[in-house]
Short mmCIF file of C-alpha atoms and ligand atoms in Angstrom, two decimals:
data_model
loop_
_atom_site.label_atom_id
_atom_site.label_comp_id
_atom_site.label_asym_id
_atom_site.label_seq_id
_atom_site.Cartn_x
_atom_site.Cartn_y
_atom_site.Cartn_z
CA UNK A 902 13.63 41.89 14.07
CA UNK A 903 10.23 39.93 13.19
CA UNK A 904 8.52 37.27 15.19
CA UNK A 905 10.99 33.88 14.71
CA UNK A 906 9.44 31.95 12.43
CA UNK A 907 9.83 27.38 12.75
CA UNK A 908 8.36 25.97 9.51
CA UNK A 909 7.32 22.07 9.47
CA UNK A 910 6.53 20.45 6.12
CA UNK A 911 3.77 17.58 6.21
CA UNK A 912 1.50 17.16 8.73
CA UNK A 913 1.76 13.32 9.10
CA UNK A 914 3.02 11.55 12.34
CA UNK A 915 6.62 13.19 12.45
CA UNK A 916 5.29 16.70 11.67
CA UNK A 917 2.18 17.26 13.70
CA UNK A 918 4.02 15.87 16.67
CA UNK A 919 6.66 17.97 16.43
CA UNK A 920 4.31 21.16 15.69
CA UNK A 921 2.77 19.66 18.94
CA UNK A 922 6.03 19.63 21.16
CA UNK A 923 7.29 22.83 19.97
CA UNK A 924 4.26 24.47 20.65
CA UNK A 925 4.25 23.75 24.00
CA UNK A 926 7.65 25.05 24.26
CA UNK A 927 7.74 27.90 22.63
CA UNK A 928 4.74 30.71 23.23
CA UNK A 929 3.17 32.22 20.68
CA UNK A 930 4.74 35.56 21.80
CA UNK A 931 8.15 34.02 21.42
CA UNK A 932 7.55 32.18 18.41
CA UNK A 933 5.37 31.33 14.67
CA UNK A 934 5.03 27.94 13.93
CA UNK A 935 3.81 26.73 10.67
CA UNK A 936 2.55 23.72 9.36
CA UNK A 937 2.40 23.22 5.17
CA UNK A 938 0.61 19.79 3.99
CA UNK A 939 -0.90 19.67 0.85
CA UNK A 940 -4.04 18.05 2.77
CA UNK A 941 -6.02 19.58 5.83
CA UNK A 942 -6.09 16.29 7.54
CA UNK A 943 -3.65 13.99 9.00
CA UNK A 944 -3.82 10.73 7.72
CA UNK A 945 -3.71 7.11 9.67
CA UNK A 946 -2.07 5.00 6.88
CA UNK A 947 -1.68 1.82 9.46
CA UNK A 948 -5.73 1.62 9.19
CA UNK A 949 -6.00 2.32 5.22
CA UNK A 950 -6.43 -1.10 4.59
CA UNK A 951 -9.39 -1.15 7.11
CA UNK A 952 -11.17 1.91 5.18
CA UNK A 953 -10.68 -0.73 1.98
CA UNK A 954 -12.34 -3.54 3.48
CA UNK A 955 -15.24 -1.19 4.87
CA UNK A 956 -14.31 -2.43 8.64
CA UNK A 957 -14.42 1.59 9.15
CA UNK A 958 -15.17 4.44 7.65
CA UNK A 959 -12.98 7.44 6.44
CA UNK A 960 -13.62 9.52 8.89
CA UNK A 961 -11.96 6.81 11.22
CA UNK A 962 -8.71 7.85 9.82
CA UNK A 963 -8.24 11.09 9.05
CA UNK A 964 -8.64 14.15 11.71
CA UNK A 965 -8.46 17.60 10.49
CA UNK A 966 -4.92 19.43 11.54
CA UNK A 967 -6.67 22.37 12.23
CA UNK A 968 -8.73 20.41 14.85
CA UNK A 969 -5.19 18.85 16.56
CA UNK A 970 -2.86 21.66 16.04
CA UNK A 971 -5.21 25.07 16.93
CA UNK A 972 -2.21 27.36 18.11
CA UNK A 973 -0.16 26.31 14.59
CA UNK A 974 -0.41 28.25 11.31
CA UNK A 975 -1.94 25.55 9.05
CA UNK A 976 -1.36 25.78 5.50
CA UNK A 977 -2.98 23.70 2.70
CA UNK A 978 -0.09 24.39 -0.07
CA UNK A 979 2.40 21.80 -1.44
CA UNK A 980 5.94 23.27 -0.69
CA UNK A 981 7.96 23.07 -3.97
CA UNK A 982 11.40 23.66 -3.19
CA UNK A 983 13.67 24.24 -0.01
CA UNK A 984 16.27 26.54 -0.53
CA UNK A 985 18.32 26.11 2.57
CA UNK A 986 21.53 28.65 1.41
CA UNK A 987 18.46 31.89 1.96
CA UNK A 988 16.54 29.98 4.57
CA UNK A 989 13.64 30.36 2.45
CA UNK A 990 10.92 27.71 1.20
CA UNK A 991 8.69 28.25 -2.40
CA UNK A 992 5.27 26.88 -2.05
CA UNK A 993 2.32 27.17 -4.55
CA UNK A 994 -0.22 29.73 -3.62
CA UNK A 995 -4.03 29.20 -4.20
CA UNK A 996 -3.89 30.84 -7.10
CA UNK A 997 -1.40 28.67 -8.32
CA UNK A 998 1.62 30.79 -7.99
CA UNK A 999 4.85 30.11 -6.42
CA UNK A 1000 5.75 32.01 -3.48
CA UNK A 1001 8.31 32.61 -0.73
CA UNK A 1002 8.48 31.86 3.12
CA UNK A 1003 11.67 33.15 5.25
CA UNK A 1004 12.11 30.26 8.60
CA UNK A 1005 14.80 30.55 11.31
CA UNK A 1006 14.11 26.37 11.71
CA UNK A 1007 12.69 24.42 9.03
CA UNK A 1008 11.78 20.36 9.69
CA UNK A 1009 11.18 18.16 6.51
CA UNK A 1010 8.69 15.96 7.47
CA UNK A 1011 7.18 14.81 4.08
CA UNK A 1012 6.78 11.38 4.44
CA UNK A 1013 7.15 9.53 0.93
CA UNK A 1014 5.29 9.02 -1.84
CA UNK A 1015 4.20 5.45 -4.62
CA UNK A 1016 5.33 5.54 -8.02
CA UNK A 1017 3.41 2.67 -9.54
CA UNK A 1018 5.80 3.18 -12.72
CA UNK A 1019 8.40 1.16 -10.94
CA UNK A 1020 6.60 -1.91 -11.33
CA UNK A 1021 5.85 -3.29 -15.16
CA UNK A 1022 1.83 -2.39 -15.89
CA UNK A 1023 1.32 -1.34 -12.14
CA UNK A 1024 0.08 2.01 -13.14
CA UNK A 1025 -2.30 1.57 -15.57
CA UNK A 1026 -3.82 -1.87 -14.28
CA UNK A 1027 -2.83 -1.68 -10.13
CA UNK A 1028 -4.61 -0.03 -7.18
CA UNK A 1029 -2.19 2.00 -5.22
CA UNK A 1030 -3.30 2.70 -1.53
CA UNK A 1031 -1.73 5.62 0.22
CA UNK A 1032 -4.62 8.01 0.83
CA UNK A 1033 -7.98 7.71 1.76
CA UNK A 1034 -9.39 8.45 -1.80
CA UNK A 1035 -7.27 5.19 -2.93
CA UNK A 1036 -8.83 3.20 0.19
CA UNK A 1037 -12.09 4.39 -0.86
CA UNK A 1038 -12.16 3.87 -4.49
CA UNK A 1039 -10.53 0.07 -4.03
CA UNK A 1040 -13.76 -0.54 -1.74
CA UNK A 1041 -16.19 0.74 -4.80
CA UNK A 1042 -14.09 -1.65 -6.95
CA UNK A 1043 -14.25 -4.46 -4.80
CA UNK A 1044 -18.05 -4.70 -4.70
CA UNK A 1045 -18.38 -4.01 -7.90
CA UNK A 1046 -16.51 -6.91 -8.57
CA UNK A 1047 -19.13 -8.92 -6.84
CA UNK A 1048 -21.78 -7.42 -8.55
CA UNK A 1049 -20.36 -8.20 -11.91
CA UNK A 1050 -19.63 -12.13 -10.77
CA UNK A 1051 -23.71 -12.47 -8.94
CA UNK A 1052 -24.63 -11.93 -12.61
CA UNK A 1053 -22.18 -12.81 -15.01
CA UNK A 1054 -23.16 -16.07 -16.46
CA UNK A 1055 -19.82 -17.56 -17.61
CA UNK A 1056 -18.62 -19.20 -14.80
CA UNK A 1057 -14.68 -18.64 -15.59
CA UNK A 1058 -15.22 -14.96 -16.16
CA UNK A 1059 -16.93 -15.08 -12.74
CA UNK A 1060 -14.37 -16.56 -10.86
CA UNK A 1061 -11.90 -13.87 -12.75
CA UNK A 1062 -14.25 -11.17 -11.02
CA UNK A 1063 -13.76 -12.68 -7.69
CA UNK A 1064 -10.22 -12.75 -7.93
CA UNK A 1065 -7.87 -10.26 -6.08
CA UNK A 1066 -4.30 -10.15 -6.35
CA UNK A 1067 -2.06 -8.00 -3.45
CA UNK A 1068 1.37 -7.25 -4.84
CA UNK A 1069 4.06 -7.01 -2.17
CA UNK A 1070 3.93 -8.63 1.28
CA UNK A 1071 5.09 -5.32 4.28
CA UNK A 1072 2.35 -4.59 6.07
CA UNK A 1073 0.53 -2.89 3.97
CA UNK A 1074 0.32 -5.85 1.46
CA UNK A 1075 -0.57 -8.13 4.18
CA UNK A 1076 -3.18 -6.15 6.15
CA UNK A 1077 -5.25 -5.24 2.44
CA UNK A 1078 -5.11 -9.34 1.66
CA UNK A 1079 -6.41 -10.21 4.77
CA UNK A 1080 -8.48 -6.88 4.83
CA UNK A 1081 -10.30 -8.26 0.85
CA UNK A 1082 -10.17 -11.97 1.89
CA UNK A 1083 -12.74 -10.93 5.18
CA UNK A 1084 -14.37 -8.33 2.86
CA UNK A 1085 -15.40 -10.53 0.20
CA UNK A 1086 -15.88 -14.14 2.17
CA UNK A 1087 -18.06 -12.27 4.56
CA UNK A 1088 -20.36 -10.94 1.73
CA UNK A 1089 -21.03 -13.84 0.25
CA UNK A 1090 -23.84 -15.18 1.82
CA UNK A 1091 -25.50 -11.98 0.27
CA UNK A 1092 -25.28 -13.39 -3.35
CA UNK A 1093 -26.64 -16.75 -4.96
CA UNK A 1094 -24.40 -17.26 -8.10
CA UNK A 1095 -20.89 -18.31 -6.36
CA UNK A 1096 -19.89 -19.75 -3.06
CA UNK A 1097 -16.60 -19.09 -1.25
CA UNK A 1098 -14.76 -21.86 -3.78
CA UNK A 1099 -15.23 -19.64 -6.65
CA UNK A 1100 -13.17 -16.99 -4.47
CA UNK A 1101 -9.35 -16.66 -4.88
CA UNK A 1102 -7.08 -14.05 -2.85
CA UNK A 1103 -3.69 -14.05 -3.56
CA UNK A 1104 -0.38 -12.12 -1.97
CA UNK A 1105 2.70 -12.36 -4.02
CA UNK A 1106 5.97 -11.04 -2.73
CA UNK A 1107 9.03 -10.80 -3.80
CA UNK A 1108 11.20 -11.98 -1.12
CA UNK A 1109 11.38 -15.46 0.94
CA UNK A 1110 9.24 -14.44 3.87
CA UNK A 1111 6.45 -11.78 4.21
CA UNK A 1112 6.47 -9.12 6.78
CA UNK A 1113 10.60 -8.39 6.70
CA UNK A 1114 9.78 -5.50 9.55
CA UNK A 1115 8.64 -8.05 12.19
CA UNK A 1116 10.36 -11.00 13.81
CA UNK A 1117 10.33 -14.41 12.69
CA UNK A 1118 7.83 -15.44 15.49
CA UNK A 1119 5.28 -12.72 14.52
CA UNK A 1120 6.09 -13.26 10.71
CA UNK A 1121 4.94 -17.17 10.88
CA UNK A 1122 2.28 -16.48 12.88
CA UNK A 1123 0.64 -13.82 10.50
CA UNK A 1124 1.52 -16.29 7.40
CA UNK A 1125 -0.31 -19.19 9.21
CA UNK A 1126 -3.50 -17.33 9.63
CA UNK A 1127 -3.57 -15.64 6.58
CA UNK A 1128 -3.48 -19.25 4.92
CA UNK A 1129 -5.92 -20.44 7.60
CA UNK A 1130 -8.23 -17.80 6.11
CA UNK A 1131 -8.03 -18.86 2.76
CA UNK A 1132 -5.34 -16.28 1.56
CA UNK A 1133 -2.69 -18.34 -1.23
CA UNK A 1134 0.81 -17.01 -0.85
CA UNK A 1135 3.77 -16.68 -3.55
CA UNK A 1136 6.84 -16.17 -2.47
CA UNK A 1137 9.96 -15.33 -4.03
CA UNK A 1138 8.49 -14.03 -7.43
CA UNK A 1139 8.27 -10.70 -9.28
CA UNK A 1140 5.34 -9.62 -11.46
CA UNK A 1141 4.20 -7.56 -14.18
CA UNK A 1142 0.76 -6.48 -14.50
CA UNK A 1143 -1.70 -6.87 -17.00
CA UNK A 1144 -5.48 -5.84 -17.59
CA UNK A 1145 -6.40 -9.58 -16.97
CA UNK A 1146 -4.13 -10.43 -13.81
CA UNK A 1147 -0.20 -10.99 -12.74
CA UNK A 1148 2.69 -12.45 -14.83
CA UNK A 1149 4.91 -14.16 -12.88
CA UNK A 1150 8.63 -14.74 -14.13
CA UNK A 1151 8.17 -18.10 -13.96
CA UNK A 1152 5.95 -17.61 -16.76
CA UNK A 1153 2.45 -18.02 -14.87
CA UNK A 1154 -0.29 -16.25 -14.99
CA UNK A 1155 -2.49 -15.98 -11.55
CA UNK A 1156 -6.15 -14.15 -13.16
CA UNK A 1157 -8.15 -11.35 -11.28
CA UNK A 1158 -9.88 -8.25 -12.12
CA UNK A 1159 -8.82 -6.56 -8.83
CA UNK A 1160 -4.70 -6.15 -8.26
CA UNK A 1161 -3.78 -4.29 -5.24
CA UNK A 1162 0.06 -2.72 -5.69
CA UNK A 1163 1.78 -1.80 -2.43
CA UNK A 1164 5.11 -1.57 -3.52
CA UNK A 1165 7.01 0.94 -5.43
CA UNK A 1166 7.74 3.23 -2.38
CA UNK A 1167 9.47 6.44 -3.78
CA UNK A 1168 10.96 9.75 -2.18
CA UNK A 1169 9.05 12.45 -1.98
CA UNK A 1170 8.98 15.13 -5.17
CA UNK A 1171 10.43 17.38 -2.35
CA UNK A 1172 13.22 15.61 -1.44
CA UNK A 1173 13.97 14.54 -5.02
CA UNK A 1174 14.55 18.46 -5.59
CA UNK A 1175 16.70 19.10 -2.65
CA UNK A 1176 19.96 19.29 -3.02
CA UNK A 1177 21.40 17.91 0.27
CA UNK A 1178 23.06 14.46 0.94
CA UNK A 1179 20.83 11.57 0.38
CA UNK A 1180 20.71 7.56 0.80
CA UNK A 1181 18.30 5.61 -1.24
CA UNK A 1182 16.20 8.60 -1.98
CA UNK A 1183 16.15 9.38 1.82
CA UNK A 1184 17.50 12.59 3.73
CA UNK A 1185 20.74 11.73 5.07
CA UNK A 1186 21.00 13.62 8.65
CA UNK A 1187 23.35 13.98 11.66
CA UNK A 1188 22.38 12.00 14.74
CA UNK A 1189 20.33 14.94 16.00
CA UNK A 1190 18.56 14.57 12.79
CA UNK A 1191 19.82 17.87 11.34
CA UNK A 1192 20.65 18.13 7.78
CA UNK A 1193 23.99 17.24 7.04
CA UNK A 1194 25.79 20.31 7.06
CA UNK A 1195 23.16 22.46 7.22
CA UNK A 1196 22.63 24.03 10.94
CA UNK A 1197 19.07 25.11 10.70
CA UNK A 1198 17.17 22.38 8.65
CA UNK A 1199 16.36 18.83 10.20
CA UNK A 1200 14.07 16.40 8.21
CA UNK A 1201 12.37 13.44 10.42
CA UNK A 1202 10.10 10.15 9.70
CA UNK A 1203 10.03 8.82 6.31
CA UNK A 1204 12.38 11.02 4.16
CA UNK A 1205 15.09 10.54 6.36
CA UNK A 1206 17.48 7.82 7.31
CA UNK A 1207 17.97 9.13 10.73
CA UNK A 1208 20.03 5.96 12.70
CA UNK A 1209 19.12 5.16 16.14
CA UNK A 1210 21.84 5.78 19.07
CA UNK A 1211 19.82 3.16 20.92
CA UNK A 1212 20.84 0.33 18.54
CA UNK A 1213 23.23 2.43 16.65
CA UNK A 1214 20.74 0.96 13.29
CA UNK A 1215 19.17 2.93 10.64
CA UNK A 1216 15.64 3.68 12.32
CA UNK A 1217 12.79 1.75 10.04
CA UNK A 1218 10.15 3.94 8.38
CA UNK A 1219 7.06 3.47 10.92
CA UNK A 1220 4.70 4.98 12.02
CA UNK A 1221 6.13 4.42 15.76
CA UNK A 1222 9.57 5.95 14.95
CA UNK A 1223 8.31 9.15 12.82
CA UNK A 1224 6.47 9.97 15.87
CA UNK A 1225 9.23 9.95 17.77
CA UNK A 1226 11.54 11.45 15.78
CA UNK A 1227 8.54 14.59 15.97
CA UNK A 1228 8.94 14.42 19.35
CA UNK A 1229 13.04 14.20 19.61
CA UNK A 1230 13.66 16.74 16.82
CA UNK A 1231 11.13 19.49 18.43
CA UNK A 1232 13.33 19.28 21.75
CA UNK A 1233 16.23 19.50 19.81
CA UNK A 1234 15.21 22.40 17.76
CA UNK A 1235 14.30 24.28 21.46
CA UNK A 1236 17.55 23.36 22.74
CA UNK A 1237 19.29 25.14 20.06
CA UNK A 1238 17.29 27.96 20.88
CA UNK A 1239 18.14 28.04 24.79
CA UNK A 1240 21.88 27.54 23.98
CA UNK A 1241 22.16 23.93 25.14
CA UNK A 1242 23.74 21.11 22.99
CA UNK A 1243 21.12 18.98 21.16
CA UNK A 1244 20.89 15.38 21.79
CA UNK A 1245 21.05 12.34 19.33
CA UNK A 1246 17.64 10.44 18.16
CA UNK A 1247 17.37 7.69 20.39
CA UNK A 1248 14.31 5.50 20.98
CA UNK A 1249 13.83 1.55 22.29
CA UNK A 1250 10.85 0.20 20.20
CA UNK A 1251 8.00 -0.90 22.21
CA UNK A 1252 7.52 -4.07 19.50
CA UNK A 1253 5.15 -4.61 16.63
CA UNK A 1254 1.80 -5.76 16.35
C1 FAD I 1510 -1.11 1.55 3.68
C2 FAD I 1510 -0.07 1.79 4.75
C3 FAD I 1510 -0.05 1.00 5.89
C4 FAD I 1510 0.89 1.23 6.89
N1 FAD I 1510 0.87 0.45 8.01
C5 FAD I 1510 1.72 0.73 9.03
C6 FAD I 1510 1.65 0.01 10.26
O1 FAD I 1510 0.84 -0.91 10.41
N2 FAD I 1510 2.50 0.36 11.26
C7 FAD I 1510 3.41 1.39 11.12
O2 FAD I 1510 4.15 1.71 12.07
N3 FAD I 1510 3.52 2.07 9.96
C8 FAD I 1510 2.70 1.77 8.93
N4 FAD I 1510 2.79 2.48 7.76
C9 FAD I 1510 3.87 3.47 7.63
C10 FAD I 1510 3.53 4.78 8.34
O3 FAD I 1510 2.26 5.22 7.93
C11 FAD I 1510 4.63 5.78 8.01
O4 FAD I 1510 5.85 5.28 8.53
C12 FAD I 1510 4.32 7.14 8.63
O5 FAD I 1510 3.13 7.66 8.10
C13 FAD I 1510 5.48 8.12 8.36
O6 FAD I 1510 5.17 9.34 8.94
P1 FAD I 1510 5.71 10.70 8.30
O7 FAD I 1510 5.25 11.78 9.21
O8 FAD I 1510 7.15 10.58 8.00
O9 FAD I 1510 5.00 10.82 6.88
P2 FAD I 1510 3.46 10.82 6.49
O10 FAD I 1510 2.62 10.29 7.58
O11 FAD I 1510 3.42 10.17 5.16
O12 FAD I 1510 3.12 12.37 6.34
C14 FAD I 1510 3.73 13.16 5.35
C15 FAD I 1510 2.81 14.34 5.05
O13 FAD I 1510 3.51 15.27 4.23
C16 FAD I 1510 2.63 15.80 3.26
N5 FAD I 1510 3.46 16.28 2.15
C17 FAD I 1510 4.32 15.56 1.40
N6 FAD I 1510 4.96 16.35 0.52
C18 FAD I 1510 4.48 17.60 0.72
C19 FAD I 1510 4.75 18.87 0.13
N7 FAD I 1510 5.66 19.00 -0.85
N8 FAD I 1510 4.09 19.96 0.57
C20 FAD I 1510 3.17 19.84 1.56
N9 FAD I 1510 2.87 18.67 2.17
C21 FAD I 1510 3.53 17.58 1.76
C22 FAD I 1510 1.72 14.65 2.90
O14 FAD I 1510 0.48 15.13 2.40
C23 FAD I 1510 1.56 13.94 4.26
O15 FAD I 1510 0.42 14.41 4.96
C24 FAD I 1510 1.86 2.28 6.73
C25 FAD I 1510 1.84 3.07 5.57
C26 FAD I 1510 0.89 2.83 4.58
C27 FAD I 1510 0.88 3.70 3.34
#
């Protein structure tokens, strides 16, 4: 019998800690682990919104997983297709073609992904921002914008290039407003054609409150600064997009050249194609965060709905809690292998900030 063989899909904060724990577990003698991502890097997403505003740089947020996982096979191929009944995966090859990889233990950990369709005009006039290239190419935008408004001499069409619109108020759509709002206010003593009145940022959200992750405390707090800073805040609205701004269903129209979409969170093409139980587009999984049914598959982070025995609640999709689950479903995986029952995911938050 060959080598065992423990594949992980996604290198993100579930997957490269659990590559991480099992490594340390298991020799290389005893055991292959594998790591497929489509990228060679691991991403930071909580700090995208920094890389937008140019309060870092890209490298800040992305470290190659070769560099923080040396004793793990790292692959740069996009897994197509689990196919748990032959304990195989297919992945496409560098040469384009679809291959096959046997595993004794496979871990889903492919995060999720933005489908910008979801939203009316999103994709054709919204920025998405869910990897670095998107952080990147909103920053170009962004001071282009000002460019266009230090020498555009219509003084409407000026204030439409300094106007940015953030759709969706989690904390993505609330760190990029207040990310754009610094970005822009603290450029402007660099141009002579507008001052900070000809400036609008705007976060529209669909729901009563921003922030529904945090508590109410936390949630205030972050709406009373952002306003303090000049941010304007819609709540309760939906939108469409259009090339010249928002459309609200009210029937306004809020103006800017720059919208910023945050919403539209999708599953994974993966897990769209796997045919195991799901919720909401998420993995549904035992509390040891194996695939229902299925003894040798476990899927952890943001594909999953993985509840938490501490609170005995669905565990939210964070950065904190994919980590975590890494961590959990790597000891599970080497109990299993040592004979010993596994244990359920449990984990006491340590709060938000
Ligand atoms: C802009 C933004 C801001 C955020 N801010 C915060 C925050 O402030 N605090 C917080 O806790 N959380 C935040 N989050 C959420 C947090 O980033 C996620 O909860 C976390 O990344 C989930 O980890 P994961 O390992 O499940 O997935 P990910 O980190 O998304 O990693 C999944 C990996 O799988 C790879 N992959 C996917 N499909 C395939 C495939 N078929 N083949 C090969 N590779 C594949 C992807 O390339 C990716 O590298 C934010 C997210 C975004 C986008």
């Amino acid at each position: 019998m060959g080598l065992m063989r423990i594949i992980i899909v996604g290198g993100g904060f579930a997957g490269v800690r659990c590559a991480r724990v099992l490594r340390k577990r298991l020799t290389e003698e005893a055991c292959e682990i594998v790591l497929f991502d489509r990228e060679n890097s691991m991403v930071y997403y909580p700090l995208l919104a920094e890389v937008a505003g140019a309060t870092i740089g890209p490298d800040s947020v992305a470290t190659p997983l070769r560099q923080l996982l040396p004793q793990v096979r790292c692959r740069t191929e996009e897994v197509r297709r689990i196919d748990h009944a032959a304990s195989e995966l297919e992945y496409e090859g560098y040469d384009g073609r679809l291959r096959r990889m046997g595993f004794d233990h496979a871990v889903i950990a492919c995060g999720s992904s933005v489908n910008l369709d979801l939203v009316p005009g999103m994709s054709d006039h919204a920025f998405p921002l869910k990897s670095v290239g998107d952080a990147m190419a909103l920053r170009f935008h962004v001071m282009e914008q000002l460019e266009k408004a230090e020498v555009c001499d219509d003084p409407e069409r000026r204030r439409w290039y300094l106007s940015f619109v953030v759709v969706g108020g989690g904390f993505s759509g609330v760190e990029i407003a207040g990310e754009l709002n610094d970005l822009v206010r603290a450029s402007i003593r660099f141009y002579s054609s507008f001052t900070a009145r000809d400036v609008t940022v705007t976060l529209v959200h669909a729901r009563d409150q921003i922030l529904p992750e945090v508590s109410p405390t936390l949630r205030e707090f972050a709406r009373r600064k952002m306003e303090q800073a000049g941010i304007h805040i819609i709540l309760n609205t939906r939108v469409v997009a259009t090339a010249d701004g928002v459309g609200l269903v009210d029937g306004r129209m809020i103006g800017g050249a720059t919208i910023v979409c945050t919403i539209g969170t999708t599953a994974a093409q993966l897990v769209r194609w796997l045919d195991a139980p799901k919720e909401k587009d998420r993995l549904v999984t035992d509390p040891d965060m194996r695939l229902r049914g299925i003894a040798n598959v476990w899927a952890v982070g943001d594909c999953a709905v993985i509840v938490n025995a501490y609170d005995r609640n669905p565990a939210p999709t964070t950065g904190q809690f994919a980590e975590r689950q890494g961590r959990q479903v790597a000891e599970n995986i080497h109990r299993v292998l040592q004979g010993q029952p596994t244990r359920p995911f449990s984990y006491k938050s340590l709060g938000t900030l």
